[in-house]
Amino acid sequence: MKKKLVALLLSAAMVLTLGGCGGTEGAAADSGSTVEGTGTEAVGEGTETADAENTDLSGDLVFAIYDNVLMTYIDENDMVGKFQEKYPNANIEVEKIKDDSEYWNSMKMRTSANQLPDVMINKTFTLSRFKDYLVDLSDLNSTANNEYAAGYAVDGKILGLPMVVNCNYVFYWKDQFEEAGITEIPDTWEEFKTAAKTLQDYYGKQNPDYMAIAMGAKDEWPDYPFMEFMPAAQGGNGQNWNDMAKTDTPFAQGTDINTAYHKIYDLFSSGVFGKDPLGLGNDQATALFAQKQAGMMVSGAWSLTAISEGAESTDNLGTFYLPVRDSESDPFNCVVQGDGFIGVTTHSKNPELAKAFVDWFMSEDWYGGYIQYCADDSTMTNSPKEKTPILAEADAAQPDVVNVMYDGGGDDFQAIQNEVTFDYKKLGAEMFTDGFDLDKRLEELDQSWTEARKTLNIN
Amino acid sequence: MNSLVKKQRKFIVFAMLIPTILLIGFVLVPAVDLFRMSFTDWDGWSPTRNFIGIKNYLNMFKNKDLWLSLRNNAVYFFAHLIMIPVELAFAIMLNTKFRGYKFYRFMVFMPFIINGVAISYAFSYFFSPINGAFDEILTVLGLEGWIRNWLSDTKIVNFVLAFVSLWRYSGYHVTLFTAALQSVPQDMQEAARMDGANSWQMFRYIQVPSIALMVDFVLFDNIRGALQAFDVPFVMTQGGPGYASSTFTLFTINTAFKFSNFGLAATMAVALVFIIIIVHVIQNKLIHGLILKEEK
């Protein structure tokens, strides 16, 4: 019995050892940057179309993403196979991370462990955080075709190509506006407030659960069109965060952020968000808006998919831009931002291949189809996109809109923000609570801001 | 014989060595590193970290939002502490073999094995102000006047979250107590019964002393669990409104990941270890010295 047991253990050990050897060979082959399997299968087709210089590039790439829409498109359209048609010796592993919060946590960990993926996605506010770990993409063809990349250069380097450009819309139900007697699309902040109040008064009488503006403030982040973008829209200054870093008291009376936050507080505390916006998450709020339990919802173009899926019909769904201006003589500022900055990291073992991938990804071959699939607008001159009719209504309603290119804040701003623990989205959610004192909070923020600048030696 | 002894020794050495190496690698080294990190200004990704002495510790004591979060932990702690006698009573009840007792044992334990995030999501909808099941139940019972903003009223939000935490973890404690009660020797219990001990005397002088170790463990688990409460407030309220339902661990995680201050977060983690130890020592003194009046 004992002998049998020993023999069994030895056999198992041999199998494991052989398996291990096999694995090592496989790994060695991989590390030698030649890919078998799917890569080889694609050689026949790929070599016919690929450039001679491109076929030389080989190796493995990890492409980390968080966007569900992008992941679905990649899966449905065999991105890996299509890239291998052009680069037969390349292999790509697409790593999908649950959501963007988890994505940044993961990237932060991987930065300190020198384990960043070859190709990563950034947002406006993470570009400067990762600037030391991103390769300059200035020499790519796609960079030349990207309308917005140069505007987001950090220290003169193009560290990522924005895949999409987006702005926020006020989605609204036209039939509810009509029934409540709102005949004009709001063109100023006061008109917007009045429209919200009219809706709340009209429908709130019949339905105590009604919300003139739906917002899942429990999740905090859905207040971003107000708390994050309104200070920039208020003064038409996309560099608002960076400018705030240059002063000791950026929240003082008369500043853009002070004015914008007072306007927001005024709106948030007026009861137009229904009986308890802090009790609802974004999914719930979106679903309720889709079911016409709310008259308006302020969000990005990406919300259109969820609204359309939840609504019986979108025949009466319309959009307009959030009017921040005080009077019609002021410019109608609308914050626009590049998003999904695709870039190559310095941790990549195959940086040339990674750059070739980014160039291919943003070319008509791949990007042309992707941009038509997602709700956002195109950043590439060679892959233009027409807006969907519902979103195009906003342009028709406000033809004189002035786009304000938004910057998420550079090093100095983020250092101060971390030191002060300034969380504008949380602050927005707090505005819904009883007894919230905005002036006191802004004063406290100014004091902390001054101290932080001193501590961090920022002038 | 010698060979067998050698084998035994080898087995003992390996059996001791492997857990020791694992403990050193996965507990001791990270703990030392955590302690070291608490004296630095590391932001979580920079290759360098500067030694800043006890600055993080001073900043931690000055942070009023952090101590507000710790106060919220106290709600979980006391809610669970008050429930421990109830859990013990349930365990004694489930320890008797009545019809369907196995089903009830399973039902009591079930919330603990369901994913915590799923439970928190479910309760988010349960307490939702619009179409929320709890408000509907109150309405059906004619208690509309009791309806509140369960997840956004800063005065009650922590009690609502503590209730969810109780729903989830009480069954675990009941199961632990039940398992411990089953190990109480039957002959001892029968002898006590023959001596005329009533149910209370059986409970007080036979069952509780016999499961004292388990009671200690549950009490310690309560402190640890209450001070490390995270999933329920994170999913249900994000710690909000503001920091009204934030907990110490939630605040620590936000400090590390949202505000890129791993040094300060490490300081908070070190502080949490000491808080758990201090609360445990005080609780032990109170329960064993004053309530159970044990002589050491």
PDB file of N, CA, C and O in Angstrom, chain B residues 86-133:
ATOM      1  N   VAL B  86     -28.903  38.025  22.727  1.00  0.00           N
ATOM      2  CA  VAL B  86     -30.017  37.524  21.909  1.00  0.00           C
ATOM      3  C   VAL B  86     -29.532  36.369  21.035  1.00  0.00           C
ATOM      4  O   VAL B  86     -30.221  35.340  20.883  1.00  0.00           O
ATOM      5  N   GLU B  87     -28.350  36.558  20.460  1.00  0.00           N
ATOM      6  CA  GLU B  87     -27.777  35.501  19.615  1.00  0.00           C
ATOM      7  C   GLU B  87     -27.547  34.232  20.432  1.00  0.00           C
ATOM      8  O   GLU B  87     -27.811  33.114  19.970  1.00  0.00           O
ATOM      9  N   LEU B  88     -27.087  34.426  21.657  1.00  0.00           N
ATOM     10  CA  LEU B  88     -26.851  33.285  22.546  1.00  0.00           C
ATOM     11  C   LEU B  88     -28.169  32.577  22.860  1.00  0.00           C
ATOM     12  O   LEU B  88     -28.242  31.332  22.852  1.00  0.00           O
ATOM     13  N   ALA B  89     -29.205  33.361  23.093  1.00  0.00           N
ATOM     14  CA  ALA B  89     -30.522  32.783  23.382  1.00  0.00           C
ATOM     15  C   ALA B  89     -31.028  31.981  22.182  1.00  0.00           C
ATOM     16  O   ALA B  89     -31.539  30.870  22.333  1.00  0.00           O
ATOM     17  N   PHE B  90     -30.828  32.539  20.991  1.00  0.00           N
ATOM     18  CA  PHE B  90     -31.219  31.829  19.767  1.00  0.00           C
ATOM     19  C   PHE B  90     -30.452  30.518  19.651  1.00  0.00           C
ATOM     20  O   PHE B  90     -30.995  29.484  19.271  1.00  0.00           O
ATOM     21  N   ALA B  91     -29.160  30.585  19.971  1.00  0.00           N
ATOM     22  CA  ALA B  91     -28.315  29.389  19.859  1.00  0.00           C
ATOM     23  C   ALA B  91     -28.819  28.309  20.798  1.00  0.00           C
ATOM     24  O   ALA B  91     -28.888  27.127  20.410  1.00  0.00           O
ATOM     25  N   ILE B  92     -29.192  28.699  22.015  1.00  0.00           N
ATOM     26  CA  ILE B  92     -29.697  27.704  22.983  1.00  0.00           C
ATOM     27  C   ILE B  92     -30.997  27.099  22.468  1.00  0.00           C
ATOM     28  O   ILE B  92     -31.204  25.885  22.532  1.00  0.00           O
ATOM     29  N   MET B  93     -31.842  27.958  21.894  1.00  0.00           N
ATOM     30  CA  MET B  93     -33.092  27.471  21.343  1.00  0.00           C
ATOM     31  C   MET B  93     -32.841  26.496  20.188  1.00  0.00           C
ATOM     32  O   MET B  93     -33.446  25.437  20.115  1.00  0.00           O
ATOM     33  N   LEU B  94     -31.906  26.862  19.311  1.00  0.00           N
ATOM     34  CA  LEU B  94     -31.628  26.009  18.150  1.00  0.00           C
ATOM     35  C   LEU B  94     -30.847  24.758  18.534  1.00  0.00           C
ATOM     36  O   LEU B  94     -30.719  23.837  17.740  1.00  0.00           O
ATOM     37  N   ASN B  95     -30.326  24.741  19.761  1.00  0.00           N
ATOM     38  CA  ASN B  95     -29.577  23.578  20.224  1.00  0.00           C
ATOM     39  C   ASN B  95     -30.509  22.457  20.672  1.00  0.00           C
ATOM     40  O   ASN B  95     -30.087  21.324  20.812  1.00  0.00           O
ATOM     41  N   THR B  96     -31.776  22.800  20.900  1.00  0.00           N
ATOM     42  CA  THR B  96     -32.742  21.762  21.241  1.00  0.00           C
ATOM     43  C   THR B  96     -33.331  21.217  19.940  1.00  0.00           C
ATOM     44  O   THR B  96     -33.505  21.967  18.973  1.00  0.00           O
ATOM     45  N   LYS B  97     -33.617  19.919  19.937  1.00  0.00           N
ATOM     46  CA  LYS B  97     -34.052  19.310  18.677  1.00  0.00           C
ATOM     47  C   LYS B  97     -35.561  19.380  18.530  1.00  0.00           C
ATOM     48  O   LYS B  97     -36.276  18.479  18.955  1.00  0.00           O
ATOM     49  N   PHE B  98     -36.040  20.456  17.959  1.00  0.00           N
ATOM     50  CA  PHE B  98     -37.467  20.566  17.682  1.00  0.00           C
ATOM     51  C   PHE B  98     -37.703  20.333  16.189  1.00  0.00           C
ATOM     52  O   PHE B  98     -36.734  20.253  15.407  1.00  0.00           O
ATOM     53  N   ARG B  99     -38.954  20.258  15.809  1.00  0.00           N
ATOM     54  CA  ARG B  99     -39.268  19.965  14.404  1.00  0.00           C
ATOM     55  C   ARG B  99     -38.702  21.062  13.484  1.00  0.00           C
ATOM     56  O   ARG B  99     -38.950  22.245  13.698  1.00  0.00           O
ATOM     57  N   GLY B 100     -37.940  20.630  12.514  1.00  0.00           N
ATOM     58  CA  GLY B 100     -37.397  21.561  11.524  1.00  0.00           C
ATOM     59  C   GLY B 100     -36.229  22.386  12.028  1.00  0.00           C
ATOM     60  O   GLY B 100     -35.903  23.423  11.452  1.00  0.00           O
ATOM     61  N   TYR B 101     -35.567  21.924  13.116  1.00  0.00           N
ATOM     62  CA  TYR B 101     -34.475  22.732  13.671  1.00  0.00           C
ATOM     63  C   TYR B 101     -33.317  22.896  12.694  1.00  0.00           C
ATOM     64  O   TYR B 101     -32.649  23.918  12.673  1.00  0.00           O
ATOM     65  N   LYS B 102     -33.100  21.890  11.847  1.00  0.00           N
ATOM     66  CA  LYS B 102     -31.990  21.993  10.874  1.00  0.00           C
ATOM     67  C   LYS B 102     -32.259  23.109   9.861  1.00  0.00           C
ATOM     68  O   LYS B 102     -31.370  23.843   9.460  1.00  0.00           O
ATOM     69  N   PHE B 103     -33.535  23.182   9.448  1.00  0.00           N
ATOM     70  CA  PHE B 103     -33.923  24.230   8.493  1.00  0.00           C
ATOM     71  C   PHE B 103     -33.684  25.618   9.108  1.00  0.00           C
ATOM     72  O   PHE B 103     -33.123  26.511   8.479  1.00  0.00           O
ATOM     73  N   TYR B 104     -34.114  25.755  10.388  1.00  0.00           N
ATOM     74  CA  TYR B 104     -33.938  27.064  11.042  1.00  0.00           C
ATOM     75  C   TYR B 104     -32.465  27.414  11.211  1.00  0.00           C
ATOM     76  O   TYR B 104     -32.066  28.556  11.033  1.00  0.00           O
ATOM     77  N   ARG B 105     -31.653  26.407  11.532  1.00  0.00           N
ATOM     78  CA  ARG B 105     -30.209  26.656  11.669  1.00  0.00           C
ATOM     79  C   ARG B 105     -29.638  27.172  10.350  1.00  0.00           C
ATOM     80  O   ARG B 105     -28.843  28.095  10.318  1.00  0.00           O
ATOM     81  N   PHE B 106     -30.073  26.525   9.256  1.00  0.00           N
ATOM     82  CA  PHE B 106     -29.583  26.944   7.946  1.00  0.00           C
ATOM     83  C   PHE B 106     -30.041  28.366   7.622  1.00  0.00           C
ATOM     84  O   PHE B 106     -29.270  29.202   7.146  1.00  0.00           O
ATOM     85  N   MET B 107     -31.321  28.620   7.925  1.00  0.00           N
ATOM     86  CA  MET B 107     -31.861  29.952   7.616  1.00  0.00           C
ATOM     87  C   MET B 107     -31.133  31.045   8.402  1.00  0.00           C
ATOM     88  O   MET B 107     -30.902  32.143   7.896  1.00  0.00           O
ATOM     89  N   VAL B 108     -30.779  30.727   9.632  1.00  0.00           N
ATOM     90  CA  VAL B 108     -30.083  31.707  10.466  1.00  0.00           C
ATOM     91  C   VAL B 108     -28.674  31.980   9.914  1.00  0.00           C
ATOM     92  O   VAL B 108     -28.202  33.108   9.902  1.00  0.00           O
ATOM     93  N   PHE B 109     -28.050  30.927   9.406  1.00  0.00           N
ATOM     94  CA  PHE B 109     -26.666  31.067   8.932  1.00  0.00           C
ATOM     95  C   PHE B 109     -26.600  31.645   7.511  1.00  0.00           C
ATOM     96  O   PHE B 109     -25.591  32.235   7.124  1.00  0.00           O
ATOM     97  N   MET B 110     -27.698  31.481   6.757  1.00  0.00           N
ATOM     98  CA  MET B 110     -27.673  31.823   5.326  1.00  0.00           C
ATOM     99  C   MET B 110     -27.205  33.255   5.013  1.00  0.00           C
ATOM    100  O   MET B 110     -26.388  33.442   4.105  1.00  0.00           O
ATOM    101  N   PRO B 111     -27.675  34.284   5.726  1.00  0.00           N
ATOM    102  CA  PRO B 111     -27.224  35.640   5.364  1.00  0.00           C
ATOM    103  C   PRO B 111     -25.703  35.790   5.369  1.00  0.00           C
ATOM    104  O   PRO B 111     -25.147  36.576   4.606  1.00  0.00           O
ATOM    105  N   PHE B 112     -25.040  34.997   6.213  1.00  0.00           N
ATOM    106  CA  PHE B 112     -23.582  35.126   6.301  1.00  0.00           C
ATOM    107  C   PHE B 112     -22.887  34.594   5.053  1.00  0.00           C
ATOM    108  O   PHE B 112     -21.812  35.075   4.689  1.00  0.00           O
ATOM    109  N   ILE B 113     -23.508  33.599   4.411  1.00  0.00           N
ATOM    110  CA  ILE B 113     -22.833  33.014   3.244  1.00  0.00           C
ATOM    111  C   ILE B 113     -23.197  33.721   1.936  1.00  0.00           C
ATOM    112  O   ILE B 113     -22.604  33.475   0.909  1.00  0.00           O
ATOM    113  N   ILE B 114     -24.167  34.626   1.999  1.00  0.00           N
ATOM    114  CA  ILE B 114     -24.484  35.400   0.790  1.00  0.00           C
ATOM    115  C   ILE B 114     -23.449  36.518   0.659  1.00  0.00           C
ATOM    116  O   ILE B 114     -23.009  37.094   1.661  1.00  0.00           O
ATOM    117  N   ASN B 115     -23.090  36.822  -0.562  1.00  0.00           N
ATOM    118  CA  ASN B 115     -22.104  37.878  -0.825  1.00  0.00           C
ATOM    119  C   ASN B 115     -22.536  39.210  -0.186  1.00  0.00           C
ATOM    120  O   ASN B 115     -23.669  39.660  -0.369  1.00  0.00           O
ATOM    121  N   GLY B 116     -21.612  39.806   0.557  1.00  0.00           N
ATOM    122  CA  GLY B 116     -21.920  41.036   1.289  1.00  0.00           C
ATOM    123  C   GLY B 116     -22.334  42.189   0.388  1.00  0.00           C
ATOM    124  O   GLY B 116     -23.213  42.988   0.736  1.00  0.00           O
ATOM    125  N   VAL B 117     -21.702  42.266  -0.786  1.00  0.00           N
ATOM    126  CA  VAL B 117     -22.034  43.350  -1.715  1.00  0.00           C
ATOM    127  C   VAL B 117     -23.461  43.170  -2.228  1.00  0.00           C
ATOM    128  O   VAL B 117     -24.228  44.133  -2.321  1.00  0.00           O
ATOM    129  N   ALA B 118     -23.821  41.911  -2.518  1.00  0.00           N
ATOM    130  CA  ALA B 118     -25.187  41.629  -3.008  1.00  0.00           C
ATOM    131  C   ALA B 118     -26.211  42.005  -1.942  1.00  0.00           C
ATOM    132  O   ALA B 118     -27.246  42.622  -2.255  1.00  0.00           O
ATOM    133  N   ILE B 119     -25.899  41.668  -0.692  1.00  0.00           N
ATOM    134  CA  ILE B 119     -26.820  42.003   0.405  1.00  0.00           C
ATOM    135  C   ILE B 119     -26.979  43.523   0.502  1.00  0.00           C
ATOM    136  O   ILE B 119     -28.096  44.044   0.627  1.00  0.00           O
ATOM    137  N   SER B 120     -25.860  44.217   0.407  1.00  0.00           N
ATOM    138  CA  SER B 120     -25.910  45.675   0.537  1.00  0.00           C
ATOM    139  C   SER B 120     -26.723  46.291  -0.600  1.00  0.00           C
ATOM    140  O   SER B 120     -27.504  47.228  -0.381  1.00  0.00           O
ATOM    141  N   TYR B 121     -26.551  45.764  -1.804  1.00  0.00           N
ATOM    142  CA  TYR B 121     -27.334  46.265  -2.941  1.00  0.00           C
ATOM    143  C   TYR B 121     -28.822  46.027  -2.702  1.00  0.00           C
ATOM    144  O   TYR B 121     -29.666  46.891  -2.931  1.00  0.00           O
ATOM    145  N   ALA B 122     -29.120  44.798  -2.242  1.00  0.00           N
ATOM    146  CA  ALA B 122     -30.525  44.440  -2.018  1.00  0.00           C
ATOM    147  C   ALA B 122     -31.144  45.382  -0.983  1.00  0.00           C
ATOM    148  O   ALA B 122     -32.260  45.877  -1.169  1.00  0.00           O
ATOM    149  N   PHE B 123     -30.413  45.651   0.080  1.00  0.00           N
ATOM    150  CA  PHE B 123     -30.948  46.540   1.115  1.00  0.00           C
ATOM    151  C   PHE B 123     -31.020  48.000   0.638  1.00  0.00           C
ATOM    152  O   PHE B 123     -31.842  48.766   1.132  1.00  0.00           O
ATOM    153  N   SER B 124     -30.149  48.371  -0.302  1.00  0.00           N
ATOM    154  CA  SER B 124     -30.247  49.728  -0.881  1.00  0.00           C
ATOM    155  C   SER B 124     -31.620  49.911  -1.517  1.00  0.00           C
ATOM    156  O   SER B 124     -32.250  50.957  -1.377  1.00  0.00           O
ATOM    157  N   TYR B 125     -32.056  48.868  -2.236  1.00  0.00           N
ATOM    158  CA  TYR B 125     -33.366  48.942  -2.881  1.00  0.00           C
ATOM    159  C   TYR B 125     -34.484  48.807  -1.842  1.00  0.00           C
ATOM    160  O   TYR B 125     -35.534  49.409  -1.976  1.00  0.00           O
ATOM    161  N   PHE B 126     -34.232  48.001  -0.816  1.00  0.00           N
ATOM    162  CA  PHE B 126     -35.224  47.800   0.242  1.00  0.00           C
ATOM    163  C   PHE B 126     -35.542  49.126   0.940  1.00  0.00           C
ATOM    164  O   PHE B 126     -36.691  49.420   1.233  1.00  0.00           O
ATOM    165  N   PHE B 127     -34.496  49.941   1.159  1.00  0.00           N
ATOM    166  CA  PHE B 127     -34.691  51.211   1.863  1.00  0.00           C
ATOM    167  C   PHE B 127     -34.822  52.406   0.906  1.00  0.00           C
ATOM    168  O   PHE B 127     -34.728  53.555   1.334  1.00  0.00           O
ATOM    169  N   SER B 128     -34.975  52.106  -0.383  1.00  0.00           N
ATOM    170  CA  SER B 128     -35.080  53.185  -1.369  1.00  0.00           C
ATOM    171  C   SER B 128     -36.299  54.082  -1.083  1.00  0.00           C
ATOM    172  O   SER B 128     -37.361  53.590  -0.722  1.00  0.00           O
ATOM    173  N   PRO B 129     -36.140  55.404  -1.253  1.00  0.00           N
ATOM    174  CA  PRO B 129     -37.267  56.291  -0.979  1.00  0.00           C
ATOM    175  C   PRO B 129     -38.385  56.168  -2.017  1.00  0.00           C
ATOM    176  O   PRO B 129     -39.525  56.546  -1.751  1.00  0.00           O
ATOM    177  N   ILE B 130     -38.028  55.666  -3.212  1.00  0.00           N
ATOM    178  CA  ILE B 130     -39.053  55.494  -4.247  1.00  0.00           C
ATOM    179  C   ILE B 130     -39.162  54.009  -4.572  1.00  0.00           C
ATOM    180  O   ILE B 130     -38.164  53.366  -4.908  1.00  0.00           O
ATOM    181  N   ASN B 131     -40.367  53.476  -4.467  1.00  0.00           N
ATOM    182  CA  ASN B 131     -40.634  52.043  -4.689  1.00  0.00           C
ATOM    183  C   ASN B 131     -39.869  51.143  -3.718  1.00  0.00           C
ATOM    184  O   ASN B 131     -39.612  49.974  -4.023  1.00  0.00           O
ATOM    185  N   GLY B 132     -39.430  51.672  -2.588  1.00  0.00           N
ATOM    186  CA  GLY B 132     -38.687  50.868  -1.605  1.00  0.00           C
ATOM    187  C   GLY B 132     -39.638  49.951  -0.840  1.00  0.00           C
ATOM    188  O   GLY B 132     -40.722  50.373  -0.415  1.00  0.00           O
ATOM    189  N   ALA B 133     -39.216  48.706  -0.669  1.00  0.00           N
ATOM    190  CA  ALA B 133     -40.100  47.714  -0.026  1.00  0.00           C
ATOM    191  C   ALA B 133     -40.409  48.085   1.422  1.00  0.00           C
ATOM    192  O   ALA B 133     -41.539  47.880   1.893  1.00  0.00           O
TER     193      ALA B 133
END
